[in-house]
Coordinates of C-alpha atoms in Angstrom, one line a residue:
M1 CA -185.1 259.6 55.5
N2 CA -182.1 258.4 57.5
N3 CA -178.6 259.5 56.8
V4 CA -177.4 256.1 55.4
M5 CA -180.2 255.9 52.8
R6 CA -179.5 259.5 51.8
K7 CA -175.8 258.8 51.2
A8 CA -176.6 255.6 49.2
L9 CA -179.0 257.6 46.9
V10 CA -176.5 260.3 46.3
A11 CA -173.8 257.8 45.5
L12 CA -176.2 256.1 43.1
F13 CA -177.2 259.3 41.3
V14 CA -173.5 260.2 40.9
A15 CA -172.3 256.7 39.9
V16 CA -174.9 255.8 37.3
P17 CA -174.2 258.7 34.9
A18 CA -170.5 258.3 35.3
I19 CA -170.6 254.6 34.4
A20 CA -172.9 255.3 31.5
S21 CA -170.6 258.0 30.1
V22 CA -167.6 255.6 30.3
E23 CA -169.4 252.9 28.4
A24 CA -170.7 255.2 25.7
S25 CA -167.4 256.9 25.0
P26 CA -165.6 255.7 21.9
V27 CA -162.4 253.8 22.2
A28 CA -159.4 255.4 20.6
V29 CA -157.9 252.9 18.2
D30 CA -155.6 253.6 15.3
V31 CA -157.7 252.5 12.3
P32 CA -156.5 253.2 8.8
A33 CA -158.8 255.4 6.8
V34 CA -159.1 252.9 4.0
Q35 CA -159.7 249.2 4.9
P36 CA -158.2 246.6 2.7
V37 CA -160.7 244.8 0.5
P38 CA -160.4 241.0 0.6
A39 CA -159.2 239.7 -2.8
R40 CA -161.6 237.5 -4.7
C41 CA -160.0 234.4 -6.1
G42 CA -160.8 233.3 -9.5
V43 CA -159.4 231.0 -12.2
T44 CA -156.2 232.3 -13.7
D45 CA -155.0 229.2 -15.6
L46 CA -157.7 228.7 -18.2
N47 CA -155.9 225.7 -19.8
E48 CA -155.8 223.8 -16.5
F49 CA -159.5 224.8 -15.9
A50 CA -160.5 223.5 -19.4
A51 CA -158.7 220.2 -18.8
F52 CA -160.6 219.9 -15.5
I53 CA -164.0 220.5 -17.1
A54 CA -163.1 218.0 -19.9
G55 CA -163.0 215.4 -17.1
K56 CA -166.7 216.0 -16.5
P57 CA -166.6 216.7 -12.8
T58 CA -169.7 216.6 -10.6
P59 CA -170.7 219.9 -8.9
A60 CA -169.3 218.5 -5.6
E61 CA -165.9 217.8 -7.2
F62 CA -165.9 221.3 -8.8
R63 CA -166.6 223.0 -5.4
A64 CA -163.9 220.9 -3.7
F65 CA -161.3 221.7 -6.4
Y66 CA -162.3 225.3 -7.0
S67 CA -163.6 226.2 -3.6
C68 CA -163.4 230.0 -4.1
V69 CA -165.2 230.0 -7.5
S70 CA -169.0 230.4 -7.3
L71 CA -170.6 227.6 -9.2
V72 CA -174.0 228.5 -10.8
L73 CA -176.0 225.5 -11.9
P74 CA -179.0 225.6 -14.3
G75 CA -182.0 227.0 -12.4
D76 CA -179.9 228.9 -9.8
I77 CA -180.8 232.5 -9.3
T78 CA -177.9 235.0 -9.3
T79 CA -177.3 238.7 -9.5
L80 CA -176.4 240.5 -12.8
E81 CA -173.1 241.9 -11.5
M82 CA -170.2 241.6 -14.0
R83 CA -167.2 239.7 -12.7
Y84 CA -164.1 240.1 -14.8
D85 CA -162.0 237.9 -12.5
N86 CA -163.4 234.5 -13.5
S87 CA -164.9 234.0 -10.0
R88 CA -168.4 232.8 -11.1
Y89 CA -168.8 229.9 -13.5
H90 CA -172.2 229.2 -15.1
A91 CA -172.1 225.4 -15.7
K92 CA -173.9 223.3 -18.3
L93 CA -174.8 219.8 -17.1
D94 CA -175.3 216.5 -18.9
Q95 CA -178.1 214.1 -18.2
H96 CA -176.1 212.5 -15.3
G97 CA -175.6 215.9 -13.6
R98 CA -171.9 216.2 -14.5
I99 CA -170.4 219.5 -15.7
V100 CA -169.7 219.4 -19.4
G101 CA -169.2 223.1 -20.2
G102 CA -170.2 226.6 -19.3
S103 CA -168.9 230.1 -19.2
F104 CA -167.6 232.7 -16.8
R105 CA -169.9 235.7 -16.3

């Protein structure tokens, strides 16, 4: 093997593990031990919400007005988790598909 080829192979055998160890090393970043949990939004003014439901909104109107509240329509499949922040509304619909009532669960 000639001298140039030998130097190229030695450089390759030295460089590849060095590059791999640099890429695999963790980056030191100051990360707080406890990450903040994003707050769920829910309905806080129940009187305003009741007045809105009394107007018989469509599901699209409900989602536009209360975009952060999960709307569950009849026949939708959901989990059984309890939400005490009024963030999931199980709606009752009339024959025209408008929301006429329901409950938070």
